[in-house]
mmCIF file of C-alpha atoms in Angstrom:
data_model
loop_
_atom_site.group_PDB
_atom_site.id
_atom_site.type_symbol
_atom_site.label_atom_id
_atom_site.label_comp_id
_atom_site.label_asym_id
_atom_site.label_seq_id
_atom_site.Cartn_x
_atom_site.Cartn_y
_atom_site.Cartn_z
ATOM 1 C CA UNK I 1 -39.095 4.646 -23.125
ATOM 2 C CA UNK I 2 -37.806 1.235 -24.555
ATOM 3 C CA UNK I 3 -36.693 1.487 -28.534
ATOM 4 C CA UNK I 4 -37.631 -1.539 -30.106
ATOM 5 C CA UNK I 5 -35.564 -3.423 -32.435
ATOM 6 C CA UNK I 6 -36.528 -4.672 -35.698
ATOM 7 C CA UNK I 7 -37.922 -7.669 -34.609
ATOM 8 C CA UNK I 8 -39.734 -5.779 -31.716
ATOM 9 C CA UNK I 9 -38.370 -7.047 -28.947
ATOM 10 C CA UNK I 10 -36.850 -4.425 -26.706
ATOM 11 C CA UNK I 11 -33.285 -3.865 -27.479
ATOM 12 C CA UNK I 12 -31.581 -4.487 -23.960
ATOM 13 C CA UNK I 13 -32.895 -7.723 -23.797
ATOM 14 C CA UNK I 14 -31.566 -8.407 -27.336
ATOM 15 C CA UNK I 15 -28.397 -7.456 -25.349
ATOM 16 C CA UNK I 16 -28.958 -9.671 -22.252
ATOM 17 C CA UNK I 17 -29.716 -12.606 -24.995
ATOM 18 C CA UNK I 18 -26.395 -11.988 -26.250
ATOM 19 C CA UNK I 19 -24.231 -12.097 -23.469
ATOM 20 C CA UNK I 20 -26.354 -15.187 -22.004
ATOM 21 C CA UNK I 21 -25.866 -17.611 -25.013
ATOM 22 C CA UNK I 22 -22.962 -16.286 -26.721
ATOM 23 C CA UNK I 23 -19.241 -16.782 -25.704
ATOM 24 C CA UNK I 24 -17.360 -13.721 -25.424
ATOM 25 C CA UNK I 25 -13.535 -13.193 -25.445
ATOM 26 C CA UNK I 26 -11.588 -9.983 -25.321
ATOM 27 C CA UNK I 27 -8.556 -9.354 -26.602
ATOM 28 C CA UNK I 28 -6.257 -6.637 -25.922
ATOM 29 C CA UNK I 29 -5.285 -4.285 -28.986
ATOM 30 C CA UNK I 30 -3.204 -1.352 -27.104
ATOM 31 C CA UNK I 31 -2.500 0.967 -23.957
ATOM 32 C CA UNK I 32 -3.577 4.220 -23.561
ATOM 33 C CA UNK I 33 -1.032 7.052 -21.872
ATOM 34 C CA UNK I 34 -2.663 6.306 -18.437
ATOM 35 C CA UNK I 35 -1.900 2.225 -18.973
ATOM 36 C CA UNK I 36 -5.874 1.742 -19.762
ATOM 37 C CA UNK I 37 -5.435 -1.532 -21.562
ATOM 38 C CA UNK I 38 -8.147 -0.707 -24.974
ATOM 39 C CA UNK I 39 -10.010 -4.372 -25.668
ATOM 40 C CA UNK I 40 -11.864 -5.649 -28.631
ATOM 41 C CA UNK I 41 -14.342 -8.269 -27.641
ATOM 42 C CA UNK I 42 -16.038 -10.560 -29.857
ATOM 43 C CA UNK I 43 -19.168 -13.035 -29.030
ATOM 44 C CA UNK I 44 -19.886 -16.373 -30.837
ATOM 45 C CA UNK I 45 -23.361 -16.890 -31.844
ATOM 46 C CA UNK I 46 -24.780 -19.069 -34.368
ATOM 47 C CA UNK I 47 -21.177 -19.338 -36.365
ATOM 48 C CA UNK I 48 -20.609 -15.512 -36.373
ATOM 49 C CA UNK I 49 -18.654 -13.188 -34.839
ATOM 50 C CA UNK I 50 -20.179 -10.238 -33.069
ATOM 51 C CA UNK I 51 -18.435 -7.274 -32.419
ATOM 52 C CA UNK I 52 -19.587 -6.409 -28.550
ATOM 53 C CA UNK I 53 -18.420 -2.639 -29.007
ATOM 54 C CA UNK I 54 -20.242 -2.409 -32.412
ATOM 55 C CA UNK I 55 -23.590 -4.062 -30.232
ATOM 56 C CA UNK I 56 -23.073 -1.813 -26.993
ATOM 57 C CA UNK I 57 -22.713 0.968 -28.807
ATOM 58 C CA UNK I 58 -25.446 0.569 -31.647
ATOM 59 C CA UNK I 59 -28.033 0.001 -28.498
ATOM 60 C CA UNK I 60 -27.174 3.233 -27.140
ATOM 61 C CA UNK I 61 -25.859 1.310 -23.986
ATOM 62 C CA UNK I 62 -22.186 2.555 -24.554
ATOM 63 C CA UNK I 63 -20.233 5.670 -26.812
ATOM 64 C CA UNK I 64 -17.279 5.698 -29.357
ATOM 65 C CA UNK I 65 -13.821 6.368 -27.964
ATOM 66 C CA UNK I 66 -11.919 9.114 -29.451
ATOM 67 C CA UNK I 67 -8.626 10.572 -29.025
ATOM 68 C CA UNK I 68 -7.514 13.694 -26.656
ATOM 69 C CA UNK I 69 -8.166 15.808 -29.673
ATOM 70 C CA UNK I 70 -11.410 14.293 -29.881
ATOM 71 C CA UNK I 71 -11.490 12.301 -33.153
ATOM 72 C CA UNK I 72 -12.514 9.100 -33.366
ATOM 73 C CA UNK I 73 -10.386 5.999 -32.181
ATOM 74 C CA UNK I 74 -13.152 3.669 -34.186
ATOM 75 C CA UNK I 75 -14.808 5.066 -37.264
ATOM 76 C CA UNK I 76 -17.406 2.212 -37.326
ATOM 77 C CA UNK I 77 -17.848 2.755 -33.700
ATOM 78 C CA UNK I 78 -18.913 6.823 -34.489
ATOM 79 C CA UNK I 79 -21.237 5.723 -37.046
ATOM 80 C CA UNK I 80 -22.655 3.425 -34.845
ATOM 81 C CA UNK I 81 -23.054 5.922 -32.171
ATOM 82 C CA UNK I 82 -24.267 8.569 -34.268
ATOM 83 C CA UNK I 83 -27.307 6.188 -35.460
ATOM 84 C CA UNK I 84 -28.073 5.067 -31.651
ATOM 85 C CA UNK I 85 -28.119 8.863 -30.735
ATOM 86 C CA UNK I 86 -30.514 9.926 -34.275
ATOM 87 C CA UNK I 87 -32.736 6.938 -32.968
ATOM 88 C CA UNK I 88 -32.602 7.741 -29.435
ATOM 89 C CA UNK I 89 -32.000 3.923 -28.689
ATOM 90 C CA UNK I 90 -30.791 3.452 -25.382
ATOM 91 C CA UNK I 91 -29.277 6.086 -23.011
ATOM 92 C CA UNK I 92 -29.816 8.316 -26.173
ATOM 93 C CA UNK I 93 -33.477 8.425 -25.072
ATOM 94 C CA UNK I 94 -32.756 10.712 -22.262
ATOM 95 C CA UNK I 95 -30.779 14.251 -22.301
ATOM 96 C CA UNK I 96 -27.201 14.503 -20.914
ATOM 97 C CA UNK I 97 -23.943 15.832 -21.832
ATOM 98 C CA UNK I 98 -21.813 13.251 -23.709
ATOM 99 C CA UNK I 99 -19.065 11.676 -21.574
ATOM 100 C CA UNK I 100 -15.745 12.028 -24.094
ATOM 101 C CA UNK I 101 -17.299 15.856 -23.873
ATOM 102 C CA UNK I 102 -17.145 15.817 -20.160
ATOM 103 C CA UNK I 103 -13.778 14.140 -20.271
ATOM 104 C CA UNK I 104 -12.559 16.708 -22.901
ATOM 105 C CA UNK I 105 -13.298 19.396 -21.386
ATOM 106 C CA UNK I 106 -12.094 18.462 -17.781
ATOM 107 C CA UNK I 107 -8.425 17.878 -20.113
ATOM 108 C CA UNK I 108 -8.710 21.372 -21.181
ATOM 109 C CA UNK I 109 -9.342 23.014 -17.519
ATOM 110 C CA UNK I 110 -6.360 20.789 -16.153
ATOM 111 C CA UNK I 111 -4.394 21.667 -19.350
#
């Protein structure tokens, strides 16, 4: 099952259009306790800025980051995710257990 966007055309190749013609930088914002470096990365495209986390995420092709408590690091990024997931754009349109759930829990059995 392919979502379609509003235009129609299926929303991983809105994606792949993006990251074809648009220039994308990354920038890093902070370190997580394990060193993980935490990017934001922007594309040009037609004057504007993109926000490639806001784009990954609202396609269902990537998930919000949260803390070890499990709040969110990015409240745009949750709403984002939360519409992907009520859409079931993207990896949404299959059944699976979250990953920051996975990860959670594996913190808790280590814990």
């Amino acid at each position: 099952m392919v979502t379609k966007s509003i235009a129609g055309i299926p929303r991983w190749r809105t994606l792949a259009a993006l990251f074809d013609s648009a220039a994308v930088t990354c920038q890093p914002i902070g370190y997580a306790l394990d060193k993980a470096v935490f990017v934001v990365c922007g594309a040009q495209l037609n004057g504007e800025t993109i926000d490639v986390g806001t784009a990954l995420i609202a396609t269902g092709y990537a998930f919000a980051a949260t803390t070890a408590k499990g709040k969110a690091v990015n409240e745009n990024y949750l709403v984002a995710e939360i519409n992907a997931k009520m859409k079931r754009t993207g990896l949404w349109s299959t059944t699976f257990q979250h990953p920051v759930q996975l990860l959670l829990n594996k913190r808790s059995e280590i814990q």
